[in-house]
PDB file of C-alpha atoms in Angstrom:
ATOM      1  CA  MET A   1      -0.686  40.692 -24.048  1.00 73.00           C
ATOM      2  CA  SER A   2      -0.032  38.194 -26.225  1.00 78.00           C
ATOM      3  CA  ILE A   3      -0.043  38.928 -30.380  1.00 83.00           C
ATOM      4  CA  GLU A   4      -3.520  36.988 -30.914  1.00 80.00           C
ATOM      5  CA  ILE A   5      -5.210  39.259 -28.421  1.00 84.00           C
ATOM      6  CA  ILE A   6      -3.478  42.010 -30.028  1.00 88.00           C
ATOM      7  CA  GLY A   7      -4.668  41.175 -33.774  1.00 89.00           C
ATOM      8  CA  SER A   8      -7.606  40.070 -32.086  1.00 87.00           C
ATOM      9  CA  LEU A   9      -8.355  43.522 -30.470  1.00 92.00           C
ATOM     10  CA  VAL A  10      -7.668  45.113 -34.469  1.00 92.00           C
ATOM     11  CA  VAL A  11     -10.761  42.839 -35.954  1.00 90.00           C
ATOM     12  CA  LEU A  12     -12.786  43.717 -33.459  1.00 90.00           C
ATOM     13  CA  ALA A  13     -12.190  47.706 -33.466  1.00 92.00           C
ATOM     14  CA  LEU A  14     -12.559  46.903 -37.315  1.00 91.00           C
ATOM     15  CA  LEU A  15     -15.568  45.642 -36.705  1.00 86.00           C
ATOM     16  CA  ASP A  16     -16.574  48.480 -34.492  1.00 88.00           C
ATOM     17  CA  SER A  17     -15.475  50.802 -37.292  1.00 90.00           C
ATOM     18  CA  THR A  18     -18.604  50.026 -39.459  1.00 84.00           C
ATOM     19  CA  SER A  19     -21.554  50.785 -36.843  1.00 84.00           C
ATOM     20  CA  ILE A  20     -24.068  52.835 -37.590  1.00 83.00           C
ATOM     21  CA  GLY A  21     -22.528  55.460 -34.862  1.00 86.00           C
ATOM     22  CA  THR A  22     -18.924  55.152 -36.239  1.00 90.00           C
ATOM     23  CA  LEU A  23     -19.685  55.694 -39.810  1.00 88.00           C
ATOM     24  CA  PHE A  24     -23.811  55.386 -40.534  1.00 87.00           C
ATOM     25  CA  VAL A  25     -23.586  58.638 -39.343  1.00 88.00           C
ATOM     26  CA  PRO A  26     -20.312  59.862 -40.851  1.00 91.00           C
ATOM     27  CA  ILE A  27     -21.282  59.634 -44.457  1.00 90.00           C
ATOM     28  CA  VAL A  28     -24.083  60.902 -43.621  1.00 87.00           C
ATOM     29  CA  LEU A  29     -23.047  64.132 -42.339  1.00 88.00           C
ATOM     30  CA  MET A  30     -20.357  63.922 -45.399  1.00 89.00           C
ATOM     31  CA  LEU A  31     -23.377  63.594 -47.836  1.00 86.00           C
ATOM     32  CA  VAL A  32     -25.711  67.007 -46.018  1.00 81.00           C
ATOM     33  CA  PRO A  33     -25.889  69.360 -49.256  1.00 77.00           C
ATOM     34  CA  GLY A  34     -23.687  73.067 -48.911  1.00 73.00           C
ATOM     35  CA  ARG A  35     -20.036  74.062 -48.416  1.00 77.00           C
ATOM     36  CA  LEU A  36     -18.598  70.723 -46.093  1.00 78.00           C
ATOM     37  CA  ARG A  37     -17.084  71.415 -43.172  1.00 79.00           C
ATOM     38  CA  GLY A  38     -14.520  69.500 -41.200  1.00 83.00           C
ATOM     39  CA  ALA A  39     -13.987  70.584 -38.508  1.00 86.00           C
ATOM     40  CA  PRO A  40     -17.719  69.971 -36.876  1.00 87.00           C
ATOM     41  CA  ILE A  41     -17.086  66.064 -38.098  1.00 89.00           C
ATOM     42  CA  LEU A  42     -13.811  65.701 -36.582  1.00 91.00           C
ATOM     43  CA  GLY A  43     -15.730  66.650 -33.788  1.00 91.00           C
ATOM     44  CA  TYR A  44     -18.593  64.024 -34.297  1.00 92.00           C
ATOM     45  CA  LEU A  45     -15.892  61.756 -34.541  1.00 93.00           C
ATOM     46  CA  PHE A  46     -13.588  62.947 -31.805  1.00 93.00           C
ATOM     47  CA  ALA A  47     -17.335  62.957 -29.440  1.00 93.00           C
ATOM     48  CA  ILE A  48     -17.728  59.162 -29.956  1.00 93.00           C
ATOM     49  CA  LEU A  49     -14.085  58.217 -29.829  1.00 94.00           C
ATOM     50  CA  GLY A  50     -14.632  59.551 -26.314  1.00 94.00           C
ATOM     51  CA  PHE A  51     -17.870  58.142 -24.918  1.00 93.00           C
ATOM     52  CA  TYR A  52     -16.962  54.627 -26.280  1.00 93.00           C
ATOM     53  CA  LEU A  53     -13.408  55.156 -24.227  1.00 94.00           C
ATOM     54  CA  VAL A  54     -14.802  56.729 -21.093  1.00 94.00           C
ATOM     55  CA  LEU A  55     -17.412  53.754 -21.105  1.00 92.00           C
ATOM     56  CA  GLY A  56     -14.758  51.507 -22.021  1.00 92.00           C
ATOM     57  CA  VAL A  57     -12.569  52.355 -18.626  1.00 92.00           C
ATOM     58  CA  LEU A  58     -15.812  52.111 -16.997  1.00 91.00           C
ATOM     59  CA  ILE A  59     -16.664  48.755 -17.379  1.00 88.00           C
ATOM     60  CA  LEU A  60     -12.504  48.562 -17.483  1.00 86.00           C
ATOM     61  CA  LEU A  61     -12.279  49.309 -13.855  1.00 85.00           C
ATOM     62  CA  GLY A  62     -15.570  46.901 -13.047  1.00 83.00           C
ATOM     63  CA  ALA A  63     -14.189  43.715 -14.556  1.00 71.00           C
ATOM     64  CA  GLY A  64     -10.513  44.448 -12.600  1.00 69.00           C
ATOM     65  CA  ALA A  65     -11.926  44.076  -9.503  1.00 74.00           C
ATOM     66  CA  LEU A  66     -14.350  40.937 -10.709  1.00 70.00           C
ATOM     67  CA  PHE A  67     -10.606  39.853 -12.116  1.00 68.00           C
ATOM     68  CA  ASP A  68      -8.947  40.711  -8.388  1.00 70.00           C
ATOM     69  CA  ARG A  69     -11.726  38.570  -6.489  1.00 75.00           C
ATOM     70  CA  PHE A  70     -12.277  35.925  -8.908  1.00 71.00           C
ATOM     71  CA  GLY A  71      -9.432  35.911 -11.118  1.00 69.00           C
ATOM     72  CA  GLU A  72      -8.640  32.205 -10.783  1.00 76.00           C
ATOM     73  CA  VAL A  73     -11.817  30.981 -11.002  1.00 78.00           C
ATOM     74  CA  LEU A  74     -12.273  33.006 -14.383  1.00 71.00           C
ATOM     75  CA  ARG A  75      -8.710  31.861 -15.684  1.00 75.00           C
ATOM     76  CA  SER A  76      -9.141  28.373 -14.610  1.00 84.00           C
ATOM     77  CA  THR A  77     -10.275  25.441 -17.220  1.00 88.00           C
ATOM     78  CA  PRO A  78     -13.458  24.925 -16.609  1.00 88.00           C
ATOM     79  CA  ALA A  79     -14.131  28.652 -17.201  1.00 87.00           C
ATOM     80  CA  TYR A  80     -12.482  28.463 -20.771  1.00 89.00           C
ATOM     81  CA  TRP A  81     -14.342  25.074 -21.761  1.00 91.00           C
ATOM     82  CA  VAL A  82     -17.958  27.346 -21.119  1.00 91.00           C
ATOM     83  CA  GLN A  83     -16.458  31.308 -22.760  1.00 89.00           C
ATOM     84  CA  LEU A  84     -16.427  28.254 -25.846  1.00 90.00           C
ATOM     85  CA  ALA A  85     -20.003  27.430 -25.511  1.00 93.00           C
ATOM     86  CA  LEU A  86     -21.289  30.320 -25.167  1.00 90.00           C
ATOM     87  CA  ALA A  87     -19.388  31.519 -28.582  1.00 89.00           C
ATOM     88  CA  ILE A  88     -21.075  28.356 -30.107  1.00 92.00           C
ATOM     89  CA  GLY A  89     -24.478  29.955 -28.439  1.00 90.00           C
ATOM     90  CA  LEU A  90     -23.252  33.406 -29.679  1.00 84.00           C
ATOM     91  CA  PHE A  91     -22.611  32.098 -33.565  1.00 86.00           C
ATOM     92  CA  LEU A  92     -25.869  30.303 -33.037  1.00 86.00           C
ATOM     93  CA  PHE A  93     -27.622  33.882 -32.616  1.00 82.00           C
ATOM     94  CA  SER A  94     -26.383  35.133 -35.018  1.00 77.00           C
ATOM     95  CA  PHE A  95     -28.504  33.609 -37.868  1.00 77.00           C
ATOM     96  CA  ARG A  96     -31.376  35.376 -36.227  1.00 74.00           C
ATOM     97  CA  PHE A  97     -29.948  38.913 -37.472  1.00 68.00           C
ATOM     98  CA  ASP A  98     -31.660  38.151 -41.116  1.00 64.00           C
ATOM     99  CA  PRO A  99     -32.040  41.067 -43.782  1.00 59.00           C
ATOM    100  CA  LYS A 100     -34.878  38.996 -45.107  1.00 61.00           C
ATOM    101  CA  ARG A 101     -37.223  38.799 -42.388  1.00 58.00           C
ATOM    102  CA  ARG A 102     -36.325  42.174 -40.347  1.00 56.00           C
ATOM    103  CA  ALA A 103     -37.481  43.660 -44.363  1.00 55.00           C
ATOM    104  CA  ALA A 104     -40.921  41.634 -44.167  1.00 55.00           C
ATOM    105  CA  LYS A 105     -41.443  42.972 -40.814  1.00 55.00           C
ATOM    106  CA  GLY A 106     -40.325  46.819 -41.835  1.00 53.00           C
ATOM    107  CA  LYS A 107     -38.306  47.355 -39.197  1.00 50.00           C
ATOM    108  CA  SER A 108     -34.459  49.465 -40.566  1.00 57.00           C
ATOM    109  CA  PRO A 109     -32.209  50.295 -38.391  1.00 57.00           C
ATOM    110  CA  THR A 110     -31.605  53.185 -39.906  1.00 61.00           C
ATOM    111  CA  ALA A 111     -34.752  55.039 -41.060  1.00 60.00           C
ATOM    112  CA  ASN A 112     -34.723  57.509 -38.316  1.00 66.00           C
ATOM    113  CA  TRP A 113     -30.769  58.138 -38.049  1.00 69.00           C
ATOM    114  CA  THR A 114     -30.912  60.515 -41.460  1.00 72.00           C
ATOM    115  CA  GLU A 115     -33.281  63.252 -40.433  1.00 71.00           C
ATOM    116  CA  ARG A 116     -31.315  63.682 -37.366  1.00 76.00           C
ATOM    117  CA  VAL A 117     -28.398  64.050 -38.216  1.00 79.00           C
ATOM    118  CA  GLN A 118     -29.253  66.874 -40.455  1.00 71.00           C
ATOM    119  CA  ALA A 119     -31.542  68.182 -37.263  1.00 74.00           C
ATOM    120  CA  ALA A 120     -27.982  68.277 -35.717  1.00 78.00           C
ATOM    121  CA  THR A 121     -25.875  69.905 -38.574  1.00 75.00           C
ATOM    122  CA  GLU A 122     -27.297  73.357 -37.435  1.00 70.00           C
ATOM    123  CA  SER A 123     -24.524  73.213 -34.583  1.00 74.00           C
ATOM    124  CA  SER A 124     -21.163  71.727 -33.242  1.00 78.00           C
ATOM    125  CA  GLY A 125     -22.937  71.029 -29.672  1.00 83.00           C
ATOM    126  CA  LYS A 126     -26.338  69.100 -31.009  1.00 84.00           C
ATOM    127  CA  LEU A 127     -23.448  67.066 -32.998  1.00 85.00           C
ATOM    128  CA  VAL A 128     -21.655  65.987 -29.612  1.00 86.00           C
ATOM    129  CA  ALA A 129     -25.050  65.281 -28.662  1.00 87.00           C
ATOM    130  CA  LEU A 130     -25.820  63.403 -31.742  1.00 86.00           C
ATOM    131  CA  ALA A 131     -22.086  61.785 -30.824  1.00 88.00           C
ATOM    132  CA  PHE A 132     -23.373  60.341 -27.462  1.00 85.00           C
ATOM    133  CA  THR A 133     -26.857  59.898 -28.450  1.00 84.00           C
ATOM    134  CA  ALA A 134     -25.365  57.271 -31.326  1.00 83.00           C
ATOM    135  CA  GLY A 135     -23.013  55.708 -28.375  1.00 84.00           C
ATOM    136  CA  LEU A 136     -26.516  55.282 -25.776  1.00 82.00           C
ATOM    137  CA  LEU A 137     -28.401  53.771 -28.453  1.00 76.00           C
ATOM    138  CA  GLU A 138     -25.798  51.723 -29.607  1.00 78.00           C
ATOM    139  CA  ILE A 139     -25.143  50.062 -25.887  1.00 77.00           C
ATOM    140  CA  ALA A 140     -27.036  46.616 -26.383  1.00 65.00           C
ATOM    141  CA  THR A 141     -25.409  46.474 -29.116  1.00 70.00           C
ATOM    142  CA  MET A 142     -21.448  47.076 -28.571  1.00 80.00           C
ATOM    143  CA  PHE A 143     -20.329  43.610 -28.577  1.00 78.00           C
ATOM    144  CA  PRO A 144     -16.872  44.201 -30.634  1.00 84.00           C
ATOM    145  CA  TYR A 145     -16.541  46.302 -28.275  1.00 89.00           C
ATOM    146  CA  LEU A 146     -17.658  43.627 -25.171  1.00 85.00           C
ATOM    147  CA  GLY A 147     -15.411  41.382 -26.379  1.00 84.00           C
ATOM    148  CA  ALA A 148     -12.298  43.599 -26.468  1.00 89.00           C
ATOM    149  CA  ILE A 149     -13.034  45.401 -23.466  1.00 88.00           C
ATOM    150  CA  ALA A 150     -13.052  40.809 -22.473  1.00 83.00           C
ATOM    151  CA  LEU A 151     -10.064  40.283 -24.196  1.00 85.00           C
ATOM    152  CA  VAL A 152      -8.082  43.862 -21.810  1.00 87.00           C
ATOM    153  CA  ALA A 153      -9.410  42.333 -18.318  1.00 81.00           C
ATOM    154  CA  GLY A 154      -8.142  39.297 -18.759  1.00 75.00           C
ATOM    155  CA  ALA A 155      -5.016  40.290 -19.844  1.00 78.00           C
ATOM    156  CA  GLY A 156      -4.716  41.128 -16.572  1.00 75.00           C
ATOM    157  CA  LEU A 157      -2.356  44.406 -17.078  1.00 82.00           C
ATOM    158  CA  PRO A 158      -2.031  48.065 -14.652  1.00 87.00           C
ATOM    159  CA  VAL A 159      -4.418  49.879 -15.290  1.00 86.00           C
ATOM    160  CA  ALA A 160      -2.544  53.046 -17.709  1.00 91.00           C
ATOM    161  CA  ALA A 161      -1.608  50.548 -19.453  1.00 92.00           C
ATOM    162  CA  ASP A 162      -5.240  48.982 -20.176  1.00 90.00           C
ATOM    163  CA  THR A 163      -6.300  52.660 -20.895  1.00 92.00           C
ATOM    164  CA  ALA A 164      -3.874  53.066 -23.234  1.00 94.00           C
ATOM    165  CA  ILE A 165      -4.971  49.844 -24.667  1.00 94.00           C
ATOM    166  CA  LEU A 166      -8.348  51.197 -25.175  1.00 94.00           C
ATOM    167  CA  ALA A 167      -7.559  54.488 -26.199  1.00 95.00           C
ATOM    168  CA  GLY A 168      -5.877  52.611 -29.646  1.00 95.00           C
ATOM    169  CA  TYR A 169      -8.331  50.641 -30.185  1.00 95.00           C
ATOM    170  CA  CYS A 170     -11.047  53.178 -29.995  1.00 95.00           C
ATOM    171  CA  LEU A 171      -8.652  55.020 -32.946  1.00 95.00           C
ATOM    172  CA  VAL A 172      -8.979  52.564 -35.058  1.00 95.00           C
ATOM    173  CA  MET A 173     -12.425  52.492 -34.471  1.00 94.00           C
ATOM    174  CA  ILE A 174     -13.290  56.293 -35.891  1.00 95.00           C
ATOM    175  CA  LEU A 175     -10.997  55.706 -38.467  1.00 95.00           C
ATOM    176  CA  PRO A 176     -12.231  54.909 -41.821  1.00 93.00           C
ATOM    177  CA  ALA A 177     -14.566  58.115 -41.419  1.00 94.00           C
ATOM    178  CA  LEU A 178     -11.527  59.530 -40.450  1.00 95.00           C
ATOM    179  CA  LEU A 179     -10.096  58.604 -43.936  1.00 94.00           C
ATOM    180  CA  LEU A 180     -13.241  58.853 -46.335  1.00 92.00           C
ATOM    181  CA  LEU A 181     -13.266  62.813 -44.651  1.00 93.00           C
ATOM    182  CA  LEU A 182      -9.604  63.408 -45.835  1.00 93.00           C
ATOM    183  CA  VAL A 183     -11.222  61.739 -49.322  1.00 91.00           C
ATOM    184  CA  ARG A 184     -14.180  63.785 -48.663  1.00 91.00           C
ATOM    185  CA  ILE A 185     -12.050  67.194 -48.022  1.00 89.00           C
ATOM    186  CA  THR A 186      -9.648  65.965 -50.901  1.00 90.00           C
ATOM    187  CA  LEU A 187     -11.797  65.439 -53.777  1.00 86.00           C
ATOM    188  CA  ALA A 188     -14.914  67.433 -52.976  1.00 80.00           C
ATOM    189  CA  ASP A 189     -18.113  66.170 -54.866  1.00 83.00           C
ATOM    190  CA  ARG A 190     -15.641  63.520 -56.632  1.00 88.00           C
ATOM    191  CA  VAL A 191     -16.085  61.119 -54.418  1.00 87.00           C
ATOM    192  CA  THR A 192     -20.617  61.893 -53.955  1.00 88.00           C
ATOM    193  CA  PRO A 193     -20.852  58.849 -55.566  1.00 90.00           C
ATOM    194  CA  MET A 194     -19.156  56.267 -54.319  1.00 89.00           C
ATOM    195  CA  LEU A 195     -20.299  57.792 -50.036  1.00 88.00           C
ATOM    196  CA  THR A 196     -24.156  57.526 -51.771  1.00 87.00           C
ATOM    197  CA  LYS A 197     -23.670  53.615 -52.410  1.00 88.00           C
ATOM    198  CA  ALA A 198     -22.227  53.040 -49.354  1.00 83.00           C
ATOM    199  CA  ASN A 199     -25.061  55.275 -47.588  1.00 81.00           C
ATOM    200  CA  ASN A 200     -26.816  52.898 -49.810  1.00 80.00           C
ATOM    201  CA  TRP A 201     -25.579  49.802 -48.898  1.00 76.00           C
ATOM    202  CA  PHE A 202     -25.838  50.566 -45.181  1.00 74.00           C
ATOM    203  CA  GLU A 203     -29.707  51.651 -45.278  1.00 71.00           C
ATOM    204  CA  LYS A 204     -29.942  47.944 -46.993  1.00 71.00           C
ATOM    205  CA  HIS A 205     -27.462  45.874 -45.296  1.00 62.00           C
ATOM    206  CA  ALA A 206     -27.424  47.177 -41.837  1.00 61.00           C
ATOM    207  CA  VAL A 207     -29.076  44.044 -39.906  1.00 59.00           C
ATOM    208  CA  GLY A 208     -27.211  41.231 -41.977  1.00 64.00           C
ATOM    209  CA  ALA A 209     -23.471  42.971 -40.692  1.00 67.00           C
ATOM    210  CA  THR A 210     -25.149  42.549 -37.013  1.00 69.00           C
ATOM    211  CA  GLY A 211     -25.276  39.091 -37.401  1.00 75.00           C
ATOM    212  CA  TRP A 212     -22.056  38.529 -39.297  1.00 75.00           C
ATOM    213  CA  ILE A 213     -20.307  41.039 -36.419  1.00 74.00           C
ATOM    214  CA  LEU A 214     -22.169  38.603 -34.125  1.00 78.00           C
ATOM    215  CA  ALA A 215     -20.068  35.477 -35.941  1.00 83.00           C
ATOM    216  CA  ILE A 216     -16.694  36.733 -36.239  1.00 81.00           C
ATOM    217  CA  ILE A 217     -16.638  38.205 -32.412  1.00 78.00           C
ATOM    218  CA  ALA A 218     -18.125  34.704 -32.190  1.00 85.00           C
ATOM    219  CA  PHE A 219     -15.033  32.854 -34.227  1.00 86.00           C
ATOM    220  CA  LEU A 220     -13.001  35.140 -31.978  1.00 79.00           C
ATOM    221  CA  LEU A 221     -14.117  34.128 -28.952  1.00 82.00           C
ATOM    222  CA  ALA A 222     -13.674  30.413 -29.952  1.00 89.00           C
ATOM    223  CA  ARG A 223     -10.640  30.985 -31.054  1.00 86.00           C
ATOM    224  CA  ASP A 224      -9.221  32.408 -27.867  1.00 83.00           C
ATOM    225  CA  ALA A 225     -10.662  30.026 -25.459  1.00 87.00           C
ATOM    226  CA  VAL A 226      -9.059  26.909 -27.832  1.00 88.00           C
ATOM    227  CA  PHE A 227      -6.164  28.551 -27.840  1.00 87.00           C
ATOM    228  CA  GLN A 228      -6.342  29.006 -24.123  1.00 84.00           C
ATOM    229  CA  LEU A 229      -6.895  25.226 -23.117  1.00 84.00           C
ATOM    230  CA  GLY A 230      -4.430  23.920 -25.950  1.00 83.00           C
ATOM    231  CA  LEU A 231      -6.917  21.725 -27.579  1.00 79.00           C
ATOM    232  CA  PHE A 232      -4.839  22.567 -30.845  1.00 71.00           C
ATOM    233  CA  ASP A 233      -2.326  21.571 -28.459  1.00 69.00           C
ATOM    234  CA  GLN A 234      -3.866  18.932 -28.059  1.00 58.00           C
ATOM    235  CA  TRP A 235      -5.074  18.005 -31.352  1.00 60.00           C
ATOM    236  CA  LEU A 236      -0.910  17.976 -33.431  1.00 57.00           C
ATOM    237  CA  THR A 237       0.933  15.970 -30.724  1.00 59.00           C
ATOM    238  CA  ASN A 238      -2.266  13.450 -31.052  1.00 54.00           C
TER     239      ASN A 238
END
């Protein structure tokens, strides 16, 4: 696996770390009134890690079967041109996620999550169920993760190596929330204003952030296609 692909995977994992399930919900959990309990939040984070990992391995196995049968075609020059075209299309599609237009329609992706989180704090089991719910609801918008799976599948590594890479990806994905939890435990209520600002930012900019994520994924897919096609090499030699 090349350094370029590893770098892309890290960027995609960090993008995934800013989703509702991986960051917004943990922040809301840290802001719940009363004594902070770190263990349930850790349970939530590792539950969503497990959900993503199992889902990723299942998709990867399906993609592996596809590559075994059509690998030469999918790694061909026409296929990389198709990837480049899809990347351009995805970039154009990202402009549809205009926060001002969504706000005018009264749509807010975080509107119901605070109530769900507060209801789930009653038990660790409910938090695990909340993690699975968040994962299921985000399947349709797992653009960074799906892009990462495509990159891993295209590397042609053994299943064990692919699984280890996805596990590392998922760990990076929850790392910002883990670091915030550590800071919250260490500094207690002194970080509440910062967490409140982050929560408010999420509520205001979640839709716009989705557009930015799509644009960044489009760039990464385009860069991979350009690299595989050797377009920069052709440009430099001319």
